[in-house]
Coordinates of C-alpha atoms and ligand atoms in Angstrom, one line a residue:
M1212 CA 40.5 -50.8 -16.8
N1213 CA 39.5 -50.2 -13.1
T1214 CA 35.9 -50.3 -12.2
I1215 CA 36.1 -48.0 -9.2
K1216 CA 32.7 -46.6 -8.2
I1217 CA 31.7 -43.1 -7.1
A1218 CA 29.1 -42.7 -4.4
P1219 CA 28.2 -39.0 -3.7
S1220 CA 26.9 -38.6 -0.1
I1221 CA 23.8 -36.3 -0.1
L1222 CA 24.8 -35.1 3.4
S1223 CA 26.5 -32.0 2.0
C1224 CA 23.9 -31.3 -0.7
D1225 CA 21.3 -28.5 -0.6
F1226 CA 18.3 -30.3 0.9
T1227 CA 15.9 -27.5 -0.4
R1228 CA 16.7 -28.8 -3.9
L1229 CA 17.3 -32.6 -3.1
G1230 CA 15.6 -33.9 -6.2
K1231 CA 17.6 -31.7 -8.4
E1232 CA 20.9 -32.3 -6.7
V1233 CA 20.5 -36.1 -7.1
E1234 CA 19.5 -35.7 -10.8
T1235 CA 22.8 -33.7 -11.3
V1236 CA 25.1 -36.2 -9.9
V1237 CA 23.2 -39.3 -11.5
D1238 CA 23.3 -37.5 -14.9
A1239 CA 27.0 -36.8 -14.4
G1240 CA 27.7 -40.5 -14.1
C1241 CA 27.9 -41.5 -10.4
D1242 CA 27.5 -45.1 -9.6
M1243 CA 25.3 -45.0 -6.5
L1244 CA 24.0 -42.6 -3.9
H1245 CA 25.4 -42.8 -0.4
L1246 CA 22.8 -42.0 2.3
D1247 CA 24.0 -41.4 5.8
V1248 CA 21.7 -42.4 8.5
M1249 CA 22.5 -41.1 11.9
D1250 CA 20.5 -41.6 15.2
G1251 CA 21.9 -39.2 17.7
H1252 CA 23.2 -42.1 19.8
F1253 CA 26.0 -43.9 17.9
V1254 CA 27.1 -40.5 16.6
P1255 CA 26.3 -37.0 17.9
N1256 CA 24.1 -36.0 14.9
I1257 CA 20.7 -36.9 13.5
T1258 CA 19.9 -37.0 9.8
F1259 CA 17.0 -38.8 8.1
G1260 CA 15.1 -42.1 8.0
P1261 CA 13.4 -44.5 5.7
L1262 CA 11.0 -41.9 4.4
L1263 CA 13.6 -40.0 2.6
V1264 CA 15.1 -43.2 1.1
K1265 CA 11.6 -44.1 -0.2
A1266 CA 11.2 -40.6 -1.7
L1267 CA 14.6 -41.0 -3.5
H1268 CA 13.8 -44.4 -4.7
K1269 CA 10.8 -42.9 -6.5
I1270 CA 12.9 -40.5 -8.6
T1271 CA 15.9 -42.6 -9.5
D1272 CA 16.9 -46.1 -10.4
I1273 CA 20.4 -45.7 -9.1
P1274 CA 21.5 -48.0 -6.3
L1275 CA 20.8 -46.5 -2.9
D1276 CA 23.8 -47.2 -0.5
V1277 CA 22.5 -46.8 3.1
H1278 CA 25.2 -46.2 5.8
L1279 CA 23.7 -46.9 9.2
M1280 CA 25.4 -45.0 11.9
I1281 CA 22.8 -46.1 14.4
E1282 CA 23.0 -48.0 17.7
D1283 CA 20.3 -50.7 16.7
P1284 CA 20.8 -51.6 13.1
G1285 CA 19.1 -54.9 13.7
F1286 CA 15.9 -53.2 14.5
Y1287 CA 15.8 -50.6 11.8
W1288 CA 17.6 -52.1 8.6
K1289 CA 14.5 -53.8 7.2
R1290 CA 12.7 -50.5 7.0
F1291 CA 15.5 -49.1 4.8
G1292 CA 15.5 -52.2 2.7
D1293 CA 11.7 -51.9 2.3
A1294 CA 12.1 -48.2 1.4
G1295 CA 14.3 -49.2 -1.6
A1296 CA 17.9 -49.5 -0.3
S1297 CA 19.8 -52.3 -2.1
I1298 CA 23.1 -51.8 -0.3
I1299 CA 23.2 -51.3 3.5
S1300 CA 26.1 -51.1 5.8
F1301 CA 26.2 -51.1 9.6
H1302 CA 28.8 -50.6 12.1
R1303 CA 30.9 -53.3 13.7
E1304 CA 30.9 -51.3 16.9
T1305 CA 27.2 -51.5 17.3
V1306 CA 26.7 -55.3 17.1
K1307 CA 28.3 -57.9 19.3
S1308 CA 28.0 -61.0 16.9
P1309 CA 27.1 -59.7 13.4
E1310 CA 26.7 -63.1 11.8
G1311 CA 22.9 -63.3 12.4
L1312 CA 22.2 -59.8 11.3
I1313 CA 24.3 -60.3 8.2
D1314 CA 22.5 -63.5 7.3
E1315 CA 19.0 -61.9 7.8
M1316 CA 20.0 -59.1 5.4
K1317 CA 21.5 -61.5 2.8
R1318 CA 18.3 -63.4 2.9
E1319 CA 16.5 -60.3 1.7
N1320 CA 18.9 -59.9 -1.1
I1321 CA 20.7 -56.8 0.4
T1322 CA 24.2 -56.2 -0.5
V1323 CA 25.7 -56.0 3.0
G1324 CA 28.6 -54.0 4.3
L1325 CA 30.3 -53.9 7.6
A1326 CA 31.7 -50.6 8.5
L1327 CA 34.5 -49.7 10.9
N1328 CA 35.5 -46.6 12.7
P1329 CA 39.1 -45.2 12.3
A1330 CA 39.8 -46.5 15.9
T1331 CA 38.5 -49.9 15.4
P1332 CA 41.2 -52.4 14.5
L1333 CA 40.9 -54.6 11.3
E1334 CA 41.1 -57.7 13.5
D1335 CA 37.6 -57.0 14.8
I1336 CA 36.1 -57.7 11.4
L1337 CA 38.5 -60.4 10.0
P1338 CA 36.1 -63.3 11.2
Y1339 CA 33.2 -61.9 9.0
L1340 CA 35.0 -61.0 5.8
K1341 CA 33.7 -64.0 3.9
L1342 CA 30.0 -63.3 5.1
V1343 CA 29.7 -59.8 3.8
D1344 CA 29.9 -58.2 0.4
F1345 CA 32.1 -55.4 1.3
I1346 CA 33.9 -53.5 4.1
L1347 CA 33.3 -49.7 4.7
V1348 CA 36.5 -48.1 6.0
M1349 CA 35.9 -44.8 7.7
T1350 CA 38.5 -42.1 7.1
V1351 CA 36.9 -39.7 9.4
V1352 CA 35.3 -40.2 12.9
P1353 CA 31.6 -40.7 11.7
G1354 CA 29.0 -38.0 12.5
F1355 CA 29.6 -35.0 10.2
G1356 CA 30.4 -34.2 6.6
G1357 CA 33.3 -31.9 5.7
Q1358 CA 35.8 -33.2 8.0
K1359 CA 39.5 -33.7 7.4
F1360 CA 40.7 -36.9 5.8
M1361 CA 42.7 -39.3 8.1
E1362 CA 45.6 -41.2 6.4
E1363 CA 46.1 -44.0 8.8
P1364 CA 42.9 -46.1 8.0
L1365 CA 44.3 -46.4 4.5
D1366 CA 46.5 -49.3 5.9
K1367 CA 43.4 -51.2 6.6
V1368 CA 42.3 -50.6 2.9
R1369 CA 45.7 -52.0 1.7
R1370 CA 45.4 -55.1 3.8
L1371 CA 41.8 -55.8 2.8
N1372 CA 42.6 -55.1 -0.8
K1373 CA 45.5 -57.8 -0.6
R1374 CA 42.9 -60.3 0.7
G1375 CA 40.6 -59.6 -2.3
V1376 CA 38.0 -57.8 -0.3
T1377 CA 35.7 -55.1 -1.9
V1378 CA 36.3 -51.8 0.0
E1379 CA 34.3 -48.7 0.3
V1380 CA 36.2 -45.7 1.7
D1381 CA 34.3 -42.8 3.4
G1382 CA 35.2 -39.5 4.9
G1383 CA 37.2 -36.5 3.6
I1384 CA 37.6 -37.7 0.1
K1385 CA 38.1 -35.0 -2.5
V1386 CA 39.2 -35.1 -6.2
S1387 CA 42.6 -33.8 -4.7
N1388 CA 43.3 -36.8 -2.6
A1389 CA 41.3 -39.5 -4.4
K1390 CA 44.3 -40.8 -6.2
K1391 CA 46.0 -42.1 -3.0
V1392 CA 42.7 -43.7 -1.8
I1393 CA 42.4 -45.5 -5.3
E1394 CA 46.1 -46.6 -5.1
S1395 CA 45.5 -48.1 -1.6
G1396 CA 42.9 -50.5 -3.2
A1397 CA 39.5 -48.7 -2.7
D1398 CA 36.7 -50.1 -4.8
I1399 CA 34.1 -47.4 -3.9
L1400 CA 34.7 -43.8 -3.0
V1401 CA 32.3 -41.8 -1.0
S1402 CA 32.3 -38.2 -1.3
G1403 CA 30.0 -35.6 0.3
S1404 CA 31.6 -32.1 0.5
G1405 CA 34.0 -33.1 -2.3
V1406 CA 31.1 -33.2 -4.6
F1407 CA 28.2 -31.1 -3.2
G1408 CA 30.5 -28.6 -1.4
E1409 CA 32.2 -27.7 -4.8
G1410 CA 30.7 -25.1 -7.0
D1411 CA 29.8 -27.7 -9.7
P1412 CA 28.8 -31.1 -8.4
A1413 CA 28.5 -32.5 -12.0
E1414 CA 32.0 -31.5 -12.8
A1415 CA 33.3 -33.0 -9.4
V1416 CA 31.6 -36.4 -10.3
K1417 CA 33.2 -36.4 -13.8
R1418 CA 36.6 -35.5 -12.4
F1419 CA 36.3 -38.3 -9.8
K1420 CA 35.2 -40.8 -12.5
A1421 CA 38.1 -39.7 -14.7
L1422 CA 40.6 -40.6 -11.9
A1423 CA 38.7 -43.9 -11.2
N1424 CA 38.7 -45.0 -14.8
R1425 CA 42.5 -44.6 -15.2
Ligands
DX5_2493 C1 30.4 -39.3 7.9 C2 29.6 -39.8 6.8 C3 30.2 -39.6 5.4 C4 30.2 -38.2 5.1 C5 31.1 -37.9 3.9 O1 29.9 -39.5 9.1 O2 29.6 -41.2 6.9 O3 29.5 -40.4 4.4 O4 29.0 -37.7 4.5 O5 31.2 -36.6 3.7 P1 32.6 -35.9 3.3 O6 33.0 -36.4 2.0 O7 32.3 -34.4 3.4 O8 33.6 -36.3 4.4
ZN2494 ZN1 28.8 -42.3 5.2

């Protein structure tokens, strides 16, 4: 049986009821929570910082998967680790030579991911495949939830899967298109609007899980 994981992104949840929204998707059986951190520089949007990660860490034991869409991950990642994130990814586009940062994070027992934008070629991360725990392939241009899924990056997913790399896929994934993402070789599916934008987030998580466990 497949062991594909589902990571709801809280970006599309109702923030006035954050605790409840998290409880709903955790109870429905999601595997981790995807937390999108944006700084207004690397992407044209601003979300939240370590304070929110810390608050979530208090109310749930589920792994917190922080996706840093920020210009200076080297300066900020530790604050997210200290706040309770066990999985942290940063963008290849933001760091010239990622080896040092990866090493620093690994030494603190962080599960490390290297993320890449749709326009960034796979070749840019090949030298680091053995150093990280997973690659985060973006299927939208990062910055906002609810965007349209892009097909082209699935080619990267296929190539990484062939090499035995763990792949997280993020952007525009819904129950309706999850099958082709899974068939391309994804190990972790992120979904924001596909979970929280639907009438029933618990039902959406269960439907994702059903597809993932086939
Ligand atoms: C996009 C974020 C995604 C986003 C996913 O910049 O990295 O994680 O929240 O949301 P949907 O599933 O709505 O595209
Ligand atoms: Zn994300």
